[in-house]
Amino acid sequence: MADDFKDVLARLPAGVAIVTTRDEHGTPHGMTVSSFCSVSLTPPLVLVCLARSSRCFPVFARAERFAVSILRAEQTDLARRFATRLADKFAGGGFAPADDRAPIVEDALGAVECRTHQRHDAGDHVIVVGEVVDQVLAAAGPPAIYFDRRFATLDPNPVAAGGGTRGTG
């Protein structure tokens, strides 16, 4: 059942993001996620689903703040690096300078900085709801997309459904 379930869900294209935080010593931690979405506009809330099996999950389980960076299509190498269990994923660079805040991916399509609002147990994951306290919107571009267990791109010239014009009824 689990393999079939994963096969079905792999057919849903998902955006790719990196979620980051800092531990009590100021050391940055992060992981790649595809389960990230908005929850509310008032107050501004987002959610991210974090795997309990992740090496840095214990840090996120107690973090009061975190950031989520929405990746560009050309940032898939960074996404792959943060999907591993490397001890220091930040050693390869790619992050904007950040004092004591959660690091944000340099030139990400956008990013939100959040204060942890709620946590919800959800099987082998924890759903972390964050209240957005700051945001960064960068220049537009194609997003990193994960589909059918590989990175994909959006067609920059999609064909309109129906191909015709609307009548005035």
Coordinates of N, CA, C and O in Angstrom, one line a residue:
M1 N 0.8 -1.2 0.0 CA 0.0 0.0 0.0 C 0.9 1.3 0.0 O 0.6 2.2 -0.7
A2 N 1.9 1.3 0.8 CA 2.8 2.5 0.9 C 3.4 2.9 -0.4 O 3.4 4.0 -0.8
D3 N 3.9 1.9 -1.2 CA 4.5 2.2 -2.5 C 3.5 2.7 -3.5 O 3.7 3.7 -4.2
D4 N 2.3 2.1 -3.5 CA 1.2 2.6 -4.4 C 0.8 4.0 -4.0 O 0.5 4.8 -4.9
F5 N 0.7 4.2 -2.7 CA 0.3 5.6 -2.2 C 1.4 6.6 -2.7 O 1.0 7.7 -3.2
K6 N 2.6 6.3 -2.5 CA 3.7 7.2 -3.0 C 3.6 7.4 -4.5 O 3.8 8.5 -5.0
D7 N 3.3 6.3 -5.3 CA 3.2 6.5 -6.7 C 2.1 7.4 -7.1 O 2.2 8.2 -8.0
V8 N 0.9 7.3 -6.4 CA -0.2 8.2 -6.7 C 0.2 9.6 -6.4 O 0.0 10.5 -7.2
L9 N 0.7 9.9 -5.2 CA 1.1 11.3 -4.8 C 2.2 11.9 -5.7 O 2.3 13.1 -5.8
A10 N 3.0 11.0 -6.3 CA 4.1 11.5 -7.1 C 3.6 12.2 -8.4 O 4.3 12.9 -9.1
R11 N 2.3 11.9 -8.7 CA 1.7 12.5 -9.9 C 1.2 13.9 -9.7 O 0.7 14.5 -10.6
L12 N 1.2 14.4 -8.5 CA 0.8 15.7 -8.2 C 2.0 16.6 -8.2 O 2.9 16.5 -7.3
P13 N 2.1 17.5 -9.2 CA 3.3 18.5 -9.2 C 3.3 19.3 -7.9 O 2.3 19.7 -7.4
A14 N 4.5 19.5 -7.4 CA 4.7 20.3 -6.2 C 5.8 21.3 -6.3 O 6.8 21.0 -6.9
G15 N 5.6 22.4 -5.7 CA 6.7 23.4 -5.7 C 7.8 22.9 -4.7 O 7.5 22.0 -3.9
V16 N 8.9 23.4 -4.8 CA 10.1 23.0 -4.0 C 10.6 24.2 -3.2 O 10.7 25.3 -3.7
A17 N 10.8 23.9 -1.9 CA 11.2 25.0 -1.0 C 12.3 24.4 0.0 O 12.4 23.2 0.1
I18 N 13.0 25.3 0.6 CA 13.9 24.9 1.6 C 13.5 25.6 2.9 O 13.3 26.8 2.9
V19 N 13.3 24.9 4.0 CA 12.9 25.4 5.2 C 14.2 25.4 6.1 O 14.9 24.4 6.1
T20 N 14.4 26.5 6.8 CA 15.6 26.7 7.7 C 15.3 27.2 9.0 O 14.2 27.8 9.2
T21 N 16.2 27.0 10.0 CA 16.1 27.5 11.3 C 17.5 27.6 11.9 O 18.4 27.2 11.2
R22 N 17.6 28.0 13.1 CA 18.8 28.0 13.8 C 18.6 27.3 15.2 O 17.5 27.5 15.8
D23 N 19.6 26.6 15.6 CA 19.4 26.0 17.0 C 19.8 27.0 18.0 O 20.1 28.2 17.7
E24 N 19.8 26.6 19.3 CA 20.1 27.5 20.4 C 21.5 28.0 20.4 O 21.8 29.0 21.1
H25 N 22.4 27.4 19.6 CA 23.8 27.9 19.6 C 24.0 28.8 18.3 O 25.1 29.2 18.1
G26 N 22.9 29.0 17.5 CA 23.0 29.8 16.3 C 23.4 29.0 15.1 O 23.6 29.6 14.0
T27 N 23.6 27.7 15.2 CA 23.9 26.9 14.0 C 22.7 26.7 13.1 O 21.6 26.4 13.6
P28 N 22.9 27.0 11.8 CA 21.8 26.8 10.9 C 21.5 25.4 10.6 O 22.4 24.6 10.5
H29 N 20.2 25.1 10.3 CA 19.7 23.7 10.0 C 18.7 23.9 8.9 O 18.0 24.9 8.9
G30 N 18.6 22.9 8.0 CA 17.6 23.1 7.0 C 17.3 21.8 6.2 O 18.1 20.8 6.3
M31 N 16.2 21.8 5.5 CA 15.8 20.6 4.7 C 14.9 21.1 3.5 O 14.3 22.1 3.6
T32 N 14.9 20.3 2.5 CA 14.1 20.5 1.3 C 12.7 20.0 1.6 O 12.6 18.9 2.2
V33 N 11.7 20.7 1.2 CA 10.3 20.3 1.4 C 9.5 20.5 0.1 O 9.8 21.4 -0.7
S34 N 8.5 19.7 -0.1 CA 7.5 20.0 -1.2 C 6.1 20.2 -0.6 O 5.2 20.4 -1.3
S35 N 6.0 20.0 0.7 CA 4.7 20.2 1.4 C 4.7 21.5 2.1 O 5.0 21.6 3.3
F36 N 4.4 22.6 1.4 CA 4.4 24.0 1.9 C 3.2 24.7 1.2 O 3.0 24.6 0.0
C37 N 2.4 25.4 2.0 CA 1.3 26.1 1.4 C 0.8 27.2 2.4 O 1.2 27.2 3.6
S38 N 0.0 28.1 1.9 CA -0.6 29.2 2.7 C -1.8 28.6 3.4 O -2.4 27.6 2.9
V39 N -2.1 29.1 4.5 CA -3.2 28.7 5.4 C -4.2 29.8 5.5 O -5.4 29.6 5.4
S40 N -3.7 31.0 5.8 CA -4.6 32.1 6.2 C -4.0 33.4 5.8 O -2.7 33.6 5.8
L41 N -4.8 34.4 5.4 CA -4.3 35.8 5.1 C -4.4 36.6 6.4 O -3.5 37.5 6.5
T42 N -5.4 36.4 7.2 CA -5.5 37.2 8.5 C -5.7 36.3 9.6 O -6.8 35.7 9.8
P43 N -4.7 36.0 10.4 CA -3.3 36.5 10.3 C -2.6 35.7 9.2 O -3.1 34.6 8.8
P44 N -1.5 36.2 8.7 CA -0.8 35.5 7.6 C -0.1 34.2 8.1 O 0.8 34.3 9.0
L45 N -0.7 33.1 7.7 CA -0.1 31.8 8.2 C 0.2 30.9 7.0 O -0.5 30.9 6.0
V46 N 1.3 30.1 7.2 CA 1.7 29.1 6.2 C 1.9 27.8 7.0 O 2.0 27.8 8.2
L47 N 2.0 26.7 6.3 CA 2.3 25.5 6.9 C 3.4 24.7 6.1 O 3.5 24.9 4.9
V48 N 4.1 24.0 6.8 CA 5.1 23.1 6.2 C 5.1 21.8 6.9 O 4.9 21.7 8.1
C49 N 5.2 20.7 6.2 CA 5.2 19.3 6.7 C 6.6 18.8 6.8 O 7.3 18.8 5.8
L50 N 7.1 18.5 8.0 CA 8.4 18.1 8.3 C 8.5 16.6 8.7 O 7.8 16.2 9.6
A51 N 9.4 15.9 8.0 CA 9.5 14.4 8.3 C 10.3 14.2 9.6 O 11.3 14.9 9.9
R52 N 9.7 13.4 10.5 CA 10.3 13.1 11.7 C 11.7 12.4 11.5 O 12.6 12.5 12.4
S53 N 11.9 11.8 10.4 CA 13.1 11.0 10.1 C 14.2 11.9 9.7 O 15.4 11.5 9.6
S54 N 13.9 13.2 9.4 CA 15.0 14.1 9.0 C 16.0 14.3 10.1 O 15.7 14.4 11.3
R55 N 17.3 14.4 9.7 CA 18.4 14.5 10.7 C 18.2 15.8 11.6 O 18.5 15.8 12.7
C56 N 17.7 16.9 11.0 CA 17.5 18.1 11.7 C 16.1 18.3 12.3 O 15.8 19.4 12.9
F57 N 15.3 17.3 12.2 CA 13.9 17.4 12.8 C 13.9 17.8 14.2 O 13.1 18.7 14.6
P58 N 14.8 17.3 15.1 CA 14.7 17.7 16.5 C 14.9 19.2 16.7 O 14.3 19.8 17.6
V59 N 15.7 19.8 15.9 CA 15.9 21.3 16.0 C 14.6 22.0 15.6 O 14.2 22.9 16.3
F60 N 13.9 21.6 14.5 CA 12.7 22.2 14.2 C 11.6 21.9 15.2 O 10.7 22.7 15.4
A61 N 11.6 20.8 15.9 CA 10.6 20.4 16.9 C 10.6 21.4 18.0 O 9.6 21.6 18.7
R62 N 11.7 22.1 18.2 CA 11.7 23.1 19.4 C 12.0 24.5 18.9 O 12.0 25.5 19.7
A63 N 12.1 24.7 17.6 CA 12.4 26.1 17.1 C 11.2 27.0 17.2 O 10.1 26.6 17.0
E64 N 11.5 28.2 17.6 CA 10.5 29.3 17.7 C 10.3 30.1 16.4 O 9.3 30.7 16.3
R65 N 11.3 30.0 15.6 CA 11.3 30.7 14.3 C 11.9 29.9 13.2 O 12.7 29.0 13.4
F66 N 11.4 30.1 12.0 CA 11.9 29.4 10.8 C 11.7 30.3 9.6 O 10.9 31.2 9.6
A67 N 12.3 29.9 8.5 CA 12.1 30.6 7.2 C 11.9 29.5 6.1 O 12.4 28.4 6.2
V68 N 11.1 29.9 5.1 CA 10.9 29.0 4.0 C 11.2 29.8 2.7 O 10.7 30.9 2.5
S69 N 12.1 29.3 1.9 CA 12.5 29.9 0.6 C 12.0 29.1 -0.5 O 12.2 27.9 -0.6
I70 N 11.3 29.8 -1.4 CA 10.7 29.1 -2.6 C 11.7 29.1 -3.7 O 12.2 30.2 -4.1
L71 N 12.1 27.9 -4.2 CA 13.2 27.8 -5.1 C 12.8 28.1 -6.6 O 11.7 27.8 -7.0
R72 N 13.8 28.6 -7.3 CA 13.8 28.7 -8.7 C 14.1 27.4 -9.4 O 14.8 26.6 -8.8
A73 N 13.8 27.3 -10.7 CA 14.1 26.1 -11.5 C 15.6 25.8 -11.5 O 16.0 24.6 -11.4
E74 N 16.4 26.8 -11.5 CA 17.9 26.6 -11.6 C 18.5 26.3 -10.2 O 19.7 26.2 -10.1
Q75 N 17.7 26.2 -9.2 CA 18.2 26.0 -7.8 C 18.0 24.5 -7.4 O 18.1 24.2 -6.2
T76 N 17.8 23.6 -8.4 CA 17.5 22.2 -8.0 C 18.7 21.5 -7.4 O 18.6 20.6 -6.6
D77 N 20.0 22.0 -7.7 CA 21.1 21.4 -7.0 C 21.1 21.7 -5.5 O 21.5 20.8 -4.7
L78 N 20.7 22.9 -5.2 CA 20.6 23.2 -3.8 C 19.5 22.4 -3.1 O 19.6 21.9 -2.0
A79 N 18.4 22.2 -3.8 CA 17.3 21.3 -3.3 C 17.8 19.9 -3.1 O 17.5 19.3 -2.0
R80 N 18.6 19.4 -4.0 CA 19.1 18.0 -3.8 C 20.1 18.0 -2.6 O 20.0 17.0 -1.8
R81 N 20.9 19.0 -2.4 CA 21.8 19.1 -1.3 C 21.1 19.1 0.0 O 21.4 18.3 1.0
F82 N 20.0 19.8 0.1 CA 19.2 19.9 1.4 C 18.3 18.8 1.6 O 17.7 18.6 2.6
A83 N 18.2 17.9 0.6 CA 17.4 16.7 0.7 C 18.2 15.5 1.3 O 17.7 14.4 1.5
T84 N 19.5 15.7 1.4 CA 20.4 14.7 1.9 C 20.5 14.8 3.5 O 20.0 15.7 4.1
R85 N 21.3 13.9 4.0 CA 21.6 13.8 5.5 C 23.0 14.4 5.8 O 23.6 14.0 6.8
L86 N 23.5 15.2 4.9 CA 24.8 15.8 5.1 C 24.9 16.6 6.5 O 23.9 17.2 6.9
A87 N 26.0 16.5 7.1 CA 26.1 17.2 8.4 C 26.1 18.7 8.2 O 25.4 19.4 9.0
D88 N 26.7 19.3 7.2 CA 26.7 20.7 7.0 C 26.3 21.1 5.6 O 27.1 21.2 4.7
K89 N 25.0 21.2 5.4 CA 24.4 21.5 4.1 C 24.7 22.9 3.7 O 24.6 23.2 2.5
F90 N 25.0 23.8 4.6 CA 25.2 25.2 4.3 C 26.6 25.4 3.8 O 26.9 26.5 3.3
A91 N 27.6 24.5 3.9 CA 28.9 24.7 3.5 C 29.1 25.1 2.1 O 30.0 25.8 1.7
G92 N 28.2 24.6 1.2 CA 28.3 24.9 -0.2 C 27.8 26.3 -0.6 O 27.7 26.6 -1.8
G93 N 27.3 27.1 0.4 CA 26.8 28.5 0.1 C 25.4 28.5 -0.5 O 24.7 27.5 -0.5
G94 N 25.1 29.6 -1.1 CA 23.7 29.8 -1.7 C 22.7 30.5 -0.8 O 21.6 30.6 -1.2
F95 N 23.2 31.1 0.3 CA 22.3 31.8 1.2 C 22.7 33.2 1.4 O 23.9 33.6 1.5
A96 N 21.7 34.1 1.5 CA 21.9 35.5 1.8 C 22.4 35.6 3.2 O 22.0 34.9 4.1
P97 N 23.3 36.6 3.5 CA 23.8 36.8 4.8 C 22.6 37.1 5.8 O 21.7 37.8 5.5
A98 N 22.7 36.4 6.9 CA 21.6 36.6 7.9 C 22.3 36.6 9.3 O 23.0 35.6 9.6
D99 N 22.0 37.6 10.1 CA 22.6 37.7 11.4 C 22.2 36.5 12.2 O 22.7 35.4 12.1
D100 N 21.2 36.7 13.1 CA 20.7 35.6 13.9 C 19.4 35.0 13.5 O 18.8 34.1 14.2
R101 N 18.9 35.4 12.3 CA 17.7 34.9 11.8 C 17.9 33.6 11.0 O 19.0 33.3 10.7
A102 N 16.8 32.9 10.7 CA 16.9 31.7 9.9 C 17.4 32.1 8.5 O 17.0 33.1 7.9
P103 N 18.4 31.4 7.9 CA 18.9 31.7 6.6 C 17.8 31.6 5.5 O 16.9 30.8 5.6
I104 N 18.0 32.5 4.5 CA 17.1 32.5 3.3 C 18.0 32.2 2.1 O 19.1 32.8 2.0
V105 N 17.5 31.4 1.2 CA 18.2 31.1 0.0 C 18.4 32.4 -0.9 O 17.4 33.2 -1.1
E106 N 19.6 32.6 -1.3 CA 19.9 33.8 -2.1 C 19.2 33.7 -3.4 O 19.3 32.6 -4.1
D107 N 18.6 34.7 -3.8 CA 17.8 34.8 -5.1 C 16.7 33.8 -5.2 O 16.3 33.4 -6.4
A108 N 16.1 33.4 -4.1 CA 14.9 32.5 -4.2 C 13.8 33.4 -4.8 O 13.8 34.6 -4.8
L109 N 12.8 32.7 -5.4 CA 11.6 33.4 -5.9 C 11.0 34.3 -4.9 O 10.5 35.3 -5.1
G110 N 10.9 33.8 -3.7 CA 10.3 34.5 -2.6 C 10.7 33.7 -1.3 O 11.1 32.6 -1.3
A111 N 10.4 34.3 -0.2 CA 10.7 33.7 1.1 C 9.8 34.3 2.2 O 9.4 35.5 2.1
V112 N 9.5 33.5 3.2 CA 8.8 34.0 4.4 C 9.6 33.7 5.6 O 10.2 32.6 5.7
E113 N 9.6 34.6 6.5 CA 10.2 34.4 7.9 C 9.0 34.2 8.8 O 8.1 35.0 8.8
C114 N 9.0 33.2 9.6 CA 7.9 32.9 10.5 C 8.2 32.7 11.9 O 9.3 32.2 12.3
R115 N 7.2 32.9 12.7 CA 7.2 32.6 14.2 C 6.4 31.3 14.3 O 5.2 31.3 13.7
T116 N 6.9 30.3 14.9 CA 6.1 29.1 15.0 C 4.8 29.4 15.8 O 4.8 29.9 16.9
H117 N 3.7 29.0 15.2 CA 2.3 29.3 15.7 C 1.7 28.1 16.3 O 1.2 28.1 17.4
Q118 N 1.8 26.9 15.6 CA 1.3 25.6 16.1 C 2.1 24.5 15.5 O 2.7 24.6 14.4
R119 N 2.0 23.3 16.2 CA 2.5 22.1 15.6 C 1.5 21.0 15.8 O 0.8 21.0 16.8
H120 N 1.3 20.2 14.8 CA 0.3 19.1 14.8 C 1.0 17.8 14.4 O 1.6 17.7 13.3
D121 N 0.8 16.8 15.2 CA 1.3 15.5 14.8 C 0.5 14.9 13.7 O -0.7 15.1 13.6
A122 N 1.2 14.3 12.7 CA 0.6 13.8 11.5 C 1.4 12.6 11.0 O 2.2 12.7 10.1
G123 N 1.2 11.5 11.7 CA 1.9 10.3 11.3 C 3.4 10.4 11.4 O 3.9 10.8 12.4
D124 N 4.1 10.1 10.3 CA 5.5 10.2 10.3 C 6.0 11.7 10.1 O 7.2 11.9 9.9
H125 N 5.2 12.6 10.0 CA 5.5 14.0 9.9 C 4.9 14.9 11.0 O 4.0 14.4 11.7
V126 N 5.3 16.1 11.1 CA 4.7 17.1 11.9 C 4.4 18.3 11.0 O 5.2 18.7 10.2
I127 N 3.2 18.8 11.2 CA 2.7 19.9 10.4 C 3.1 21.1 11.3 O 2.6 21.2 12.4
V128 N 3.9 22.0 10.8 CA 4.3 23.2 11.5 C 3.6 24.4 10.9 O 3.8 24.6 9.7
V129 N 2.8 25.1 11.6 CA 2.1 26.3 11.2 C 2.9 27.5 11.6 O 3.2 27.6 12.8
G130 N 3.2 28.4 10.7 CA 4.0 29.6 11.1 C 3.3 30.8 10.8 O 2.6 30.9 9.7
E131 N 3.4 31.8 11.7 CA 2.9 33.1 11.4 C 3.9 33.9 10.7 O 5.0 34.1 11.2
V132 N 3.6 34.5 9.5 CA 4.6 35.2 8.7 C 4.9 36.5 9.4 O 3.9 37.3 9.7
V133 N 6.1 36.8 9.7 CA 6.5 38.1 10.3 C 7.3 39.0 9.3 O 7.5 40.1 9.6
D134 N 7.8 38.4 8.3 CA 8.5 39.1 7.2 C 8.5 38.3 6.0 O 8.3 37.1 6.0
Q135 N 8.7 39.0 4.8 CA 8.7 38.3 3.5 C 9.6 39.0 2.6 O 9.9 40.2 2.7
V136 N 10.0 38.2 1.6 CA 10.9 38.7 0.5 C 10.3 38.3 -0.8 O 10.0 37.1 -1.0
L137 N 10.1 39.2 -1.7 CA 9.6 38.9 -3.1 C 10.7 39.3 -4.0 O 11.0 40.5 -4.1
A138 N 11.2 38.3 -4.8 CA 12.3 38.6 -5.8 C 11.7 38.7 -7.2 O 10.5 38.5 -7.4
A139 N 12.5 38.9 -8.1 CA 12.1 38.9 -9.5 C 11.5 37.6 -9.9 O 11.9 36.5 -9.4
A140 N 10.5 37.7 -10.8 CA 9.8 36.5 -11.3 C 10.7 35.6 -12.1 O 11.8 36.0 -12.6
G141 N 10.3 34.3 -12.2 CA 11.1 33.4 -12.9 C 10.4 32.0 -12.8 O 9.5 31.9 -12.0
P142 N 10.9 31.0 -13.5 CA 10.3 29.7 -13.4 C 10.6 29.0 -12.0 O 11.7 29.1 -11.6
P143 N 9.6 28.4 -11.4 CA 9.8 27.8 -10.1 C 10.4 26.4 -10.3 O 10.3 25.7 -11.3
A144 N 11.1 25.9 -9.2 CA 11.5 24.5 -9.1 C 10.2 23.7 -8.9 O 9.4 24.0 -8.0
I145 N 10.0 22.6 -9.7 CA 8.8 21.8 -9.6 C 9.3 20.3 -9.4 O 10.3 19.9 -10.1
Y146 N 8.6 19.6 -8.5 CA 8.9 18.2 -8.4 C 7.7 17.4 -8.8 O 6.6 17.6 -8.4
F147 N 7.9 16.5 -9.8 CA 6.8 15.7 -10.4 C 7.3 14.3 -10.8 O 8.4 14.2 -11.4
D148 N 6.6 13.3 -10.4 CA 6.9 11.9 -10.7 C 8.3 11.6 -10.4 O 9.1 10.9 -11.1
R149 N 8.7 12.0 -9.1 CA 10.0 11.7 -8.5 C 11.2 12.3 -9.2 O 12.3 11.8 -9.2
R150 N 11.0 13.4 -9.9 CA 12.1 14.1 -10.5 C 11.8 15.6 -10.7 O 10.6 16.0 -10.6
F151 N 12.8 16.4 -10.8 CA 12.6 17.8 -11.0 C 12.1 18.1 -12.5 O 12.5 17.4 -13.4
A152 N 11.1 19.0 -12.6 CA 10.5 19.3 -13.9 C 10.5 20.8 -14.0 O 10.7 21.5 -13.1
T153 N 10.1 21.3 -15.2 CA 9.9 22.7 -15.4 C 8.5 22.9 -16.0 O 7.9 22.1 -16.6
L154 N 8.0 24.2 -15.8 CA 6.8 24.6 -16.4 C 7.0 25.0 -17.8 O 8.0 25.6 -18.1
D155 N 6.1 24.7 -18.7 CA 6.1 25.1 -20.1 C 5.9 26.7 -20.1 O 4.9 27.1 -19.6
P156 N 6.9 27.4 -20.6 CA 6.8 28.9 -20.5 C 5.7 29.4 -21.5 O 5.3 30.5 -21.4
N157 N 5.3 28.5 -22.4 CA 4.3 28.9 -23.4 C 3.1 27.9 -23.4 O 2.9 27.2 -24.4
P158 N 2.4 27.9 -22.3 CA 1.3 26.9 -22.3 C 0.2 27.2 -23.3 O -0.1 28.4 -23.6
V159 N -0.4 26.2 -23.8 CA -1.6 26.3 -24.7 C -2.8 26.5 -23.9 O -3.1 25.7 -23.0
A160 N -3.6 27.5 -24.2 CA -4.9 27.7 -23.5 C -5.8 26.6 -23.7 O -6.0 26.1 -24.8
A161 N -6.5 26.1 -22.7 CA -7.5 25.1 -22.8 C -8.7 25.6 -23.7 O -9.1 26.8 -23.6
G162 N -9.1 24.8 -24.6 CA -10.2 25.2 -25.5 C -9.8 26.0 -26.7 O -10.4 25.9 -27.7
G163 N -8.7 26.7 -26.6 CA -8.1 27.4 -27.7 C -8.9 28.4 -28.4 O -8.5 29.0 -29.4
G164 N -10.1 28.7 -27.9 CA -11.0 29.7 -28.6 C -11.2 30.9 -27.7 O -10.6 31.1 -26.7
T165 N -12.1 31.8 -28.1 CA -12.4 32.9 -27.4 C -13.8 32.7 -26.7 O -14.5 31.9 -27.1
R166 N -14.0 33.5 -25.7 CA -15.3 33.4 -24.9 C -16.4 34.1 -25.6 O -16.1 35.2 -26.2
G167 N -17.5 33.6 -25.6 CA -18.7 34.3 -26.1 C -19.2 35.3 -25.0 O -18.8 35.2 -23.9
T168 N -20.0 36.2 -25.4 CA -20.5 37.2 -24.5 C -21.8 36.8 -23.8 O -22.4 37.5 -23.0
G169 N -22.3 35.6 -24.2 CA -23.5 35.0 -23.6 C -24.7 35.7 -23.8 O -25.8 35.7 -23.4

